[in-house]
XYZ file of C-alpha atoms in Angstrom:
394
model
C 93.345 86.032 91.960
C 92.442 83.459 94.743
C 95.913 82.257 95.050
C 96.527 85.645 96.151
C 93.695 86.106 98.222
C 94.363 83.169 99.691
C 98.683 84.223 100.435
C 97.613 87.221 101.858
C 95.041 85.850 103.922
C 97.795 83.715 104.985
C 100.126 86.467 105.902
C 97.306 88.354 108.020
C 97.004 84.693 110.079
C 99.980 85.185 110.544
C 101.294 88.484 111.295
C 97.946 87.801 114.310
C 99.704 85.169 115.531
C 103.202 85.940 115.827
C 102.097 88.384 119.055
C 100.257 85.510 120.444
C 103.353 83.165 120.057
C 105.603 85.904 121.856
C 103.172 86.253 125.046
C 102.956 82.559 125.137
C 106.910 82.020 125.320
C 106.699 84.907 127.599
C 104.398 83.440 130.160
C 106.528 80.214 129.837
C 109.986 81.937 130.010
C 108.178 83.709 133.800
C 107.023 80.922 134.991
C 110.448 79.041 134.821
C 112.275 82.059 135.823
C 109.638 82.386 139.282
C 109.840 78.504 139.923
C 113.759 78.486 140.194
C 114.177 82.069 141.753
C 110.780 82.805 143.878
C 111.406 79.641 145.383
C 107.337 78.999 145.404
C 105.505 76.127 143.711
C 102.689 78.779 142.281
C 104.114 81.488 140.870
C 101.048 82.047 139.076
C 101.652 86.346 139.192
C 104.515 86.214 137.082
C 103.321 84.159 133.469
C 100.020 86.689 134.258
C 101.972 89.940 134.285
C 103.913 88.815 131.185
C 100.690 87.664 129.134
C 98.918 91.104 130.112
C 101.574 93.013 129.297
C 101.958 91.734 125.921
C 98.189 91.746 125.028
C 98.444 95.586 123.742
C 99.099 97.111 119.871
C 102.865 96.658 118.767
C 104.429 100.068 119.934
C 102.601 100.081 123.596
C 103.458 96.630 124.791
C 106.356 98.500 126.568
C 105.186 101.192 127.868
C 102.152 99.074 129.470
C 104.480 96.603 130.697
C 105.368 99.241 133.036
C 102.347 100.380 133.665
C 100.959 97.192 134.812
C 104.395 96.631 137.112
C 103.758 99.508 138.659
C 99.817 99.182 139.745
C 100.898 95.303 140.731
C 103.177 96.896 143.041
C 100.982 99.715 144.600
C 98.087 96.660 144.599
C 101.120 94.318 146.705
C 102.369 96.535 149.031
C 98.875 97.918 150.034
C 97.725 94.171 150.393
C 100.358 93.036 152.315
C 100.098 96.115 154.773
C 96.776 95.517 155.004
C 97.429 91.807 156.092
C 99.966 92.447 158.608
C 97.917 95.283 160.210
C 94.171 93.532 160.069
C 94.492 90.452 158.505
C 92.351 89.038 155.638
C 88.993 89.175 156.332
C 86.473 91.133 154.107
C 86.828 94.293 155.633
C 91.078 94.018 155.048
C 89.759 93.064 151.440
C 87.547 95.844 151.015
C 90.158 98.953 152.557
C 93.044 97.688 150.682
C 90.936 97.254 147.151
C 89.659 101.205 147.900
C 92.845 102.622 148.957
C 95.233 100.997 146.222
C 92.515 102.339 143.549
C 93.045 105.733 145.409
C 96.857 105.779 145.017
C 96.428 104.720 141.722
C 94.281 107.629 140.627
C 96.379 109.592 142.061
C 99.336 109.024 140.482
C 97.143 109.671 137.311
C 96.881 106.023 136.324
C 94.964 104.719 133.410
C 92.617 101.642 133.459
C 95.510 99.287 133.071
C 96.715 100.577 136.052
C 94.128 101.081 138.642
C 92.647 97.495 137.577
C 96.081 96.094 138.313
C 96.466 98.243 141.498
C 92.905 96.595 142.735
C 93.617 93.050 141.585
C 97.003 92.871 143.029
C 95.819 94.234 146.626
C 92.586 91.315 145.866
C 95.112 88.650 144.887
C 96.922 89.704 147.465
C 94.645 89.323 150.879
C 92.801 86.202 148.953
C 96.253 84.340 149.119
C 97.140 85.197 152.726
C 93.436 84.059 153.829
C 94.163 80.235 153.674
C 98.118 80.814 154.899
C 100.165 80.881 158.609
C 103.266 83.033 156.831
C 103.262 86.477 155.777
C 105.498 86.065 152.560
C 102.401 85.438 150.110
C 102.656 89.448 149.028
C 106.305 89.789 148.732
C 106.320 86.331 146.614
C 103.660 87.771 144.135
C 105.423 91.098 144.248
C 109.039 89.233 142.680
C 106.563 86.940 140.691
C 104.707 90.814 138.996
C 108.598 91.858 138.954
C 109.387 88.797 136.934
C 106.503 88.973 134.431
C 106.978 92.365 133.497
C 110.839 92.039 133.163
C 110.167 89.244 130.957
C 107.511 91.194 128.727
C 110.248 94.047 128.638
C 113.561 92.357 127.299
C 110.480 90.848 124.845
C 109.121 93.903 123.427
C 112.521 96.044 123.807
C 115.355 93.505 123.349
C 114.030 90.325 121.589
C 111.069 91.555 119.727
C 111.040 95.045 119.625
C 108.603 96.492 116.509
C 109.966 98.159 113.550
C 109.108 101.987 114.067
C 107.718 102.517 110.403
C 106.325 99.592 109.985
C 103.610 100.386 113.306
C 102.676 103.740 111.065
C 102.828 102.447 108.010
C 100.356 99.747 108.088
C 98.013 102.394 110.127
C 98.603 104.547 106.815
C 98.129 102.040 104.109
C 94.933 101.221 105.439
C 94.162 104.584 106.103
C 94.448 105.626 102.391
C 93.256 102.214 100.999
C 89.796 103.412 102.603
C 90.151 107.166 101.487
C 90.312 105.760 98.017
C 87.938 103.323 97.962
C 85.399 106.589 99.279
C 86.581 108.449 96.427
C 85.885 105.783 93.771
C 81.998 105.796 95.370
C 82.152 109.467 95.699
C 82.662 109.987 91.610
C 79.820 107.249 91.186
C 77.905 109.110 93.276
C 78.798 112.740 91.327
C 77.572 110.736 88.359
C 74.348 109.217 89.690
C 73.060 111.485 91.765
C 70.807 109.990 95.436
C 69.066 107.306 94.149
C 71.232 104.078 93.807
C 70.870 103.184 98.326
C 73.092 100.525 97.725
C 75.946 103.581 96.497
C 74.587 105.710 99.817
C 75.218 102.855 101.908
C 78.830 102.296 100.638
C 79.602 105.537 101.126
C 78.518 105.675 104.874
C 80.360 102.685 105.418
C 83.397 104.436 103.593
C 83.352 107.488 106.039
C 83.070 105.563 109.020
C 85.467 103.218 107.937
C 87.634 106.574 107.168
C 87.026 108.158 111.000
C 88.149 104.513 112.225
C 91.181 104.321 110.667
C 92.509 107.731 110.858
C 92.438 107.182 114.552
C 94.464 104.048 114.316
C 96.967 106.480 112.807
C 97.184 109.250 115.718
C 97.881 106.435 117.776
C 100.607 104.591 115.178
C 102.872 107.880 114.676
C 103.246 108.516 118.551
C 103.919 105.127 119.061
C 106.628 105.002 116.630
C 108.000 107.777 117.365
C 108.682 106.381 121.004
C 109.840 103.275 120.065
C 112.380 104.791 117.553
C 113.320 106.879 120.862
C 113.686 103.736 123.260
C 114.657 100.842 121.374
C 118.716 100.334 121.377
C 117.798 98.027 117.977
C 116.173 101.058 115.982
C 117.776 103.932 117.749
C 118.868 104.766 114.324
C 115.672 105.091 112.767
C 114.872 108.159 114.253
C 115.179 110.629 112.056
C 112.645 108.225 109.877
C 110.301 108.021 112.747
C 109.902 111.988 113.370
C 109.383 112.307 109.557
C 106.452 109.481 110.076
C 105.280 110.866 112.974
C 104.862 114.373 110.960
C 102.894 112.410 108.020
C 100.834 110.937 110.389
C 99.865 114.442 111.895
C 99.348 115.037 107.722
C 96.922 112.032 107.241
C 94.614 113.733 109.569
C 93.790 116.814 107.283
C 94.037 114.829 103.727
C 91.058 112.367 106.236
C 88.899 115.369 106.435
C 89.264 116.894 102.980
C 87.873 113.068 101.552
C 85.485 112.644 104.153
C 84.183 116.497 102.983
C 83.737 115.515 99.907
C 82.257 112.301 100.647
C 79.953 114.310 103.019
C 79.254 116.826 99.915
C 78.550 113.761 97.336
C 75.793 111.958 99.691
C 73.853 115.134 100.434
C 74.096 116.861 97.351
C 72.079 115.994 93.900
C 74.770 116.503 91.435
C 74.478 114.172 88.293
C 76.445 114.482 85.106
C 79.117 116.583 86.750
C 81.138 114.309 84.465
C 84.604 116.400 84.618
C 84.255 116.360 88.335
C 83.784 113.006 88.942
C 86.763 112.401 86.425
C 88.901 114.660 88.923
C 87.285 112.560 92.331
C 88.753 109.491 89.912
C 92.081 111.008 89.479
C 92.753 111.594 93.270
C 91.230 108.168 93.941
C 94.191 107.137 92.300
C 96.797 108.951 93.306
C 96.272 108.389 97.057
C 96.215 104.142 95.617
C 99.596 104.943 94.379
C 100.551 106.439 97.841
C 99.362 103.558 99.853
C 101.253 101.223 97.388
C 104.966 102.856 98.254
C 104.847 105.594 100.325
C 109.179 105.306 100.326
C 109.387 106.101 97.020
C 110.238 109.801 95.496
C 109.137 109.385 92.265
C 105.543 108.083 93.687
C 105.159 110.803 95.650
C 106.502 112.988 92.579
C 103.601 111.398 90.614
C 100.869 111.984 93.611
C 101.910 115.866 93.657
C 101.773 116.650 89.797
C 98.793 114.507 89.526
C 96.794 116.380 92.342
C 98.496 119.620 90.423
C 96.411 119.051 87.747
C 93.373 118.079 88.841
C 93.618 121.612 90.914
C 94.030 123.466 88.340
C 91.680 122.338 86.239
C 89.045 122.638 88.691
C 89.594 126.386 89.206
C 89.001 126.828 85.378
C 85.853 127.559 85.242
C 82.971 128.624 87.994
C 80.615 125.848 89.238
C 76.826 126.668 87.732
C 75.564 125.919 91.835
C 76.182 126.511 95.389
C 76.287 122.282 95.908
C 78.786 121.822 92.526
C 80.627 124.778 94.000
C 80.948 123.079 97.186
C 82.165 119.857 95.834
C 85.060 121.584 93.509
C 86.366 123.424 96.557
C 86.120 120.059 98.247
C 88.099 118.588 95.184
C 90.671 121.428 95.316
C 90.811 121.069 99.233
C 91.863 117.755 98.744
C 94.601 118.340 95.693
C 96.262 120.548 98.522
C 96.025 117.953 101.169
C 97.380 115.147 98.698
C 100.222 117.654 97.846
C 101.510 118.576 101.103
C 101.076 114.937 102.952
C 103.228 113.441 99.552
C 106.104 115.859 100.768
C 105.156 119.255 98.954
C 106.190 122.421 100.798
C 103.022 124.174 102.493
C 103.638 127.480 100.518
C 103.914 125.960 97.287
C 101.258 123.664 97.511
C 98.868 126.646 98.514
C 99.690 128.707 95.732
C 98.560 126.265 93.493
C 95.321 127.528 92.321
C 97.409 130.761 91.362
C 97.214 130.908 87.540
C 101.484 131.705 87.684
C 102.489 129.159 90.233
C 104.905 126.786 89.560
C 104.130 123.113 89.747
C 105.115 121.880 93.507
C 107.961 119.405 93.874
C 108.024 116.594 96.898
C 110.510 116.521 99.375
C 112.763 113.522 99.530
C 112.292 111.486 102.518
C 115.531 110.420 104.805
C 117.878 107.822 102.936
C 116.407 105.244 105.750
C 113.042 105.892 104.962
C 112.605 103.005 102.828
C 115.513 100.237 102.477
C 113.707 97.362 100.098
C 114.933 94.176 99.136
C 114.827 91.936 103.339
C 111.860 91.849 105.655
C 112.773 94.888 107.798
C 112.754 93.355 111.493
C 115.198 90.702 110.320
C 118.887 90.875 111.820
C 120.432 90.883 108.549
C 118.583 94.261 106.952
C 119.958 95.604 110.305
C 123.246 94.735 110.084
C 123.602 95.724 106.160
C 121.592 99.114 107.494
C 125.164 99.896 109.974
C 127.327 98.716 107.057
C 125.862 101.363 104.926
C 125.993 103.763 107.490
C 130.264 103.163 108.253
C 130.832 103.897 104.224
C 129.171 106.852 104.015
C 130.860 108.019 107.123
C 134.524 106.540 105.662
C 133.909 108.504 102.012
């Protein structure tokens, strides 16, 4: 048990410090680059832009990188017209600060942007104040061009992320925390209010829940674009819009738990033993789910086993509004385990029909899951394209 505490603590270290090593061979790889090309002896614009462009979630890093090349630019060219037309006292300082901000809103820029924008056109008339020559903006505008060209071939070329892997780790974590609110929310069922310490955990849970299903509307989207843009993973697409769909999935299965969560820590229901049985049962299926969520017969397992539970919770007629309200919370919550394994809508809602047929999962796209080498690694791609040309040849 600690030897496997202590390898995954290890991994964590160091999947945190593998994006630190890239934006430090980034800022290294600009500098160089500025020194031999800009022809300056402080290029000090270009390892910036490359270090800030990097220091966003796997799947944005692009995207920013652009972002931040852009405001540079609007933040340089104001500057420097600013310099040549009033020079660089405090009032140049102060017009060219408001009216690169201004452009910058205008174009509909984020915070990345406008902060850029405002630093560049600072940087900008603070660098021409101690200088004769009037080639201090253009140098930091090839040293911003530099720096985010270097943070681009990084994040799209070199390093680009692996398009399921950004969701599924938002996912896994996701439903790691859904199950761990179920397992309180059956203790609860059986206790009633009066164990804190269980209320407590519970709060925690939900927040913790809330938290992490946000992480996940941001994963899927991001994904989904770098499935789009990277020439690497181009042919993971038809994987990404799938995970981009589950992710829009997670989002309803994160309110049905957090429902019944909600129901267990307001309502006094103890000795509901069958229903906290059922809260177990779920529990478990969505740990199965976050264990392999590429595998058929897993998700197979997750749909009958939420089957079940459904059906025996429209059985028989709760003896209170509050136990009412927590078995339509649990058969809320068989649907939304149903559908997000792969279950068709229709099926999955007919389930509490005493003459419906037990839902099947869909199987996900043959490069949904391809086990066996680490998935970013040039030799799972290249055996990906080899599989690929035989199917195509049979």
């Amino acid at each position: 048990m600690a030897r496997s505490r202590t390898a995954a603590a290890l991994r964590t270290w160091l999947a945190e410090t593998w994006p630190l090593v890239q934006a430090t061979a980034a800022a290294t790889v600009a500098w160089v680059i500025a020194v031999r090309i800009g022809d300056h002896a402080a290029p000090f614009f270009a390892p910036i832009a490359a270090v800030v462009a990097l220091n966003f979630g796997r799947g944005e890093r692009g995207r920013n990188a652009l972002r931040l090349l852009l405001g540079v630019c609007i933040g340089i060219v104001i500057g420097e017209l600013t310099v040549v037309v009033l020079g660089s006292g405090w009032d140049s300082l102060a017009l060219a600060t408001f009216v690169a901000l201004v452009i910058a809103q205008a174009l509909g820029a984020n915070r990345l942007m406008r902060v850029q924008a405002a630093a560049g056109a600072i940087l900008t008339i603070a660098a021409a104040s101690g200088t004769s020559d009037g080639g201090a903006g253009v140098n930091r505008l090839i040293d911003a061009l530099i720096g985010a060209g270097v943070a681009l071939v990084f994040t799209q070329v070199l390093f680009p992320p692996e398009p399921l892997a950004l969701v599924r780790r938002a996912e896994r974590a996701a439903l790691a925390i859904m199950a761990e609110g179920l397992r309180l929310t059956a203790e609860a069922i059986g206790r009633g209010r009066d164990d804190e310490e269980l209320h407590a955990g519970l709060i925690g849970c939900m927040s913790g829940v809330r938290e992490h299903l946000a992480e996940v509307g941001r994963a899927g989207p991001a994904g989904a674009r770098v499935a789009g843009h990277s020439l690497i993973w181009r042919y993971r697409r038809p994987a990404a819009a799938w995970t981009n769909q589950e992710a829009a999935q997670i989002q309803l299965l994160g309110a049905s738990c957090l429902m019944l969560m909600r129901t267990a820590v307001s309502a006094d229901l103890p000795g509901q033993d069958r229903l906290a049985q059922a809260v177990r049962e779920l529990a478990g299926a969505i740990t199965d789910l976050s264990a392999d969520l590429g595998s058929h017969r897993i998700r197979q397992r997750a749909v009958d086993r939420a089957f079940a539970v459904a059906r025996r919770a429209g059985e028989a007629p709760a003896p209170s509004m509050e136990r009412e309200a927590a078995a339509a919370g649990v058969r809320f919550l068989c649907l939304d385990i149903m559908i997000f394994a792969g279950a068709a809508p229709g099926e999955a809602s007919a389930v509490l029909q005493r003459d419906a047929g037990k839902p099947r999962a869909m199987a996900p796209p043959e490069d949904f899951h391809l086990p066996g080498l680490p998935s970013g690694t040039v030799l799972h791609r290249l055996r990906r394209r080899l599989a690929g040309r035989r199917r195509r040849r049979r």
